[in-house]
XYZ file of C-alpha atoms in Angstrom:
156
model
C 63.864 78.495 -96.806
C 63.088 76.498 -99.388
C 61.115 78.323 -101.248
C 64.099 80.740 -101.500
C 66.245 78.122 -102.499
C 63.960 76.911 -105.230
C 63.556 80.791 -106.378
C 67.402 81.110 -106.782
C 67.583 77.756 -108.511
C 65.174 79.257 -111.504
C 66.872 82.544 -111.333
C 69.760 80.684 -111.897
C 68.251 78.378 -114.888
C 66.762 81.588 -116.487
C 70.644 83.413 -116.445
C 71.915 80.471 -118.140
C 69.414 80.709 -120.208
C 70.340 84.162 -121.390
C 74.091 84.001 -121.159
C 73.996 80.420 -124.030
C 72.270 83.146 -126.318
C 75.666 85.502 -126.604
C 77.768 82.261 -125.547
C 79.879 80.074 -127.723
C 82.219 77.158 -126.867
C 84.765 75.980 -129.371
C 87.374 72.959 -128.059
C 86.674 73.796 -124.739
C 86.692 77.222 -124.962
C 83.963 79.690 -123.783
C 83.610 83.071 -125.004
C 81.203 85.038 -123.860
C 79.903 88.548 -125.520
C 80.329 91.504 -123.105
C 78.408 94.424 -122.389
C 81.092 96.648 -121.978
C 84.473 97.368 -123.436
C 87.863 95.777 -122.219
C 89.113 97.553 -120.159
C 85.655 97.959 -118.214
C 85.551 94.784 -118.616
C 88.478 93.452 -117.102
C 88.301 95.799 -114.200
C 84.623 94.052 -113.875
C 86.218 90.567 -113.808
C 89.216 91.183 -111.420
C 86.368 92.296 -109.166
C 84.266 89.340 -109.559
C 87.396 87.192 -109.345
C 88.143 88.536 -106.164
C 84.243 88.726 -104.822
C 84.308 84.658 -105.334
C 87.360 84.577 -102.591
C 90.205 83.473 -105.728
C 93.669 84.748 -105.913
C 94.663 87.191 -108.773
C 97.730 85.982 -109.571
C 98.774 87.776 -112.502
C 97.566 90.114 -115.711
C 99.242 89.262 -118.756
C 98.749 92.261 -121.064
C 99.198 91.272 -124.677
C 98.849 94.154 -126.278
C 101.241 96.382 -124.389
C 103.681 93.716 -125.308
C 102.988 93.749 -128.583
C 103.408 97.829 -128.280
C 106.549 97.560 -126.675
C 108.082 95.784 -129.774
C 106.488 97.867 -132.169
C 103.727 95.817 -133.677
C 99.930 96.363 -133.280
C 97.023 94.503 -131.056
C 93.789 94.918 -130.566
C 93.048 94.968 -126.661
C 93.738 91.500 -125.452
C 94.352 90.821 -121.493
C 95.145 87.785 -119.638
C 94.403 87.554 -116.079
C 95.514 84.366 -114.253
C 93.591 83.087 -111.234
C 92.629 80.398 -108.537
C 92.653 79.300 -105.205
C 94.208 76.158 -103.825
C 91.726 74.246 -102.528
C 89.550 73.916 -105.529
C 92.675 73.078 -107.529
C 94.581 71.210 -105.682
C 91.831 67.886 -105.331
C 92.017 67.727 -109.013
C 95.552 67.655 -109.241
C 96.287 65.361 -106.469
C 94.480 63.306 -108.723
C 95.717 63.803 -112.172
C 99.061 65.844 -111.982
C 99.302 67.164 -115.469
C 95.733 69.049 -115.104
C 98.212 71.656 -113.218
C 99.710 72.535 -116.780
C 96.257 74.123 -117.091
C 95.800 75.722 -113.179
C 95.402 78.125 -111.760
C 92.263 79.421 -114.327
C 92.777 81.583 -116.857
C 90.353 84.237 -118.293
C 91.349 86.428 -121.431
C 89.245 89.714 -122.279
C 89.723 90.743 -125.979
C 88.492 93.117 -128.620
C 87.852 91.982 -132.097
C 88.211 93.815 -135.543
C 84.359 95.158 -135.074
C 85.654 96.523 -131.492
C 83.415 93.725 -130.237
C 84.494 92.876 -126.529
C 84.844 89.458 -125.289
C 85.603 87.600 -122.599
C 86.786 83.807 -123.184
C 87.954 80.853 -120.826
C 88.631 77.475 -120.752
C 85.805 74.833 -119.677
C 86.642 73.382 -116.245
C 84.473 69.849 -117.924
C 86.900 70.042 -121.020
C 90.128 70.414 -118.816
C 89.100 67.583 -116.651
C 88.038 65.109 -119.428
C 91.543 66.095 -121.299
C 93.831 64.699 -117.978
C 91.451 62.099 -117.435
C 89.833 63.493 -114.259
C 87.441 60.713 -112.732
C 84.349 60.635 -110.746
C 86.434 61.811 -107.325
C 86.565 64.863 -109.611
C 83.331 65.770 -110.678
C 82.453 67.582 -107.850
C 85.153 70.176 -107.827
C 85.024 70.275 -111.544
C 80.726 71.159 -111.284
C 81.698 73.424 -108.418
C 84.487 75.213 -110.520
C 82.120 75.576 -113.715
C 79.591 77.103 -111.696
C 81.439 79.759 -110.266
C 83.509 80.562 -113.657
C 80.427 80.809 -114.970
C 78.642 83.157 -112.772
C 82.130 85.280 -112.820
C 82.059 85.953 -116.012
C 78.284 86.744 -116.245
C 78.848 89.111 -113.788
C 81.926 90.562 -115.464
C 79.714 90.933 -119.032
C 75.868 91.732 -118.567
C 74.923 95.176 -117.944
């Protein structure tokens, strides 16, 4: 058993690894390169999303509102997301963090028809309200999985 564990634990390290090479964060922002293209990719993260047990609750899709008043965007597709009991600890401790729950991923195309997948940094969100130590936990556990969501929903 533990051997197992301690296998997982460098497969683990070793995808990290990998995924900071095609990873940037910007303001607490992570965009990640994908393998795919966006709409592949976005049916890859709803997937993922849904794998991990969370709650689709909604696609915003930018660019068919763009199309439907006449102006042009490149792919660009919100999908809001969550579950309850991993948000609701932090914001039973800081309130306002709920102006940035449930999660929010956005898969977008840019003018090399580049796909990427960007979200916001669960650490980031948590130091902006002012999340304390009751809230590290949830915010290590919520990292964690966003992470390994998104690395599922971009690497071949």
């Amino acid at each position: 058993m533990r051997f197992s564990a301690l296998i997982k634990t460098l497969a683990l390290i070793v995808a990290i690894c990998a995924w900071e090479t095609q990873a940037m964060a910007t303001d607490g922002l992570i965009t990640i390169k994908s393998s795919f293209g966006p709409e592949d990719t976005m049916k890859r993260l709803e997937a993922e999303v849904k794998a991990k047990g969370l709650t689709v609750f909604a696609h915003v899709d930018h660019a068919a509102g763009a199309a439907a008043v006449g102006m042009n965007l490149r792919p660009t597709d919100l999908i809001i997301f969550g579950n309850a009991k991993g948000g609701t600890p932090l914001m039973q401790q800081v309130q306002t963090i709920g102006i940035d729950l449930p999660l929010k991923a956005l898969v977008w195309q840019d003018e090399a028809g580049m796909t990427w997948l960007s979200y916001n940094d669960p650490a980031y969100l948590a130091g902006r309200h002012g999340v304390g130590e009751p809230g590290k936990a949830v915010v290590a556990a919520l990292s964690g999985a966003l992470h390994a969501i998104a690395a599922k929903a971009t690497a071949p």
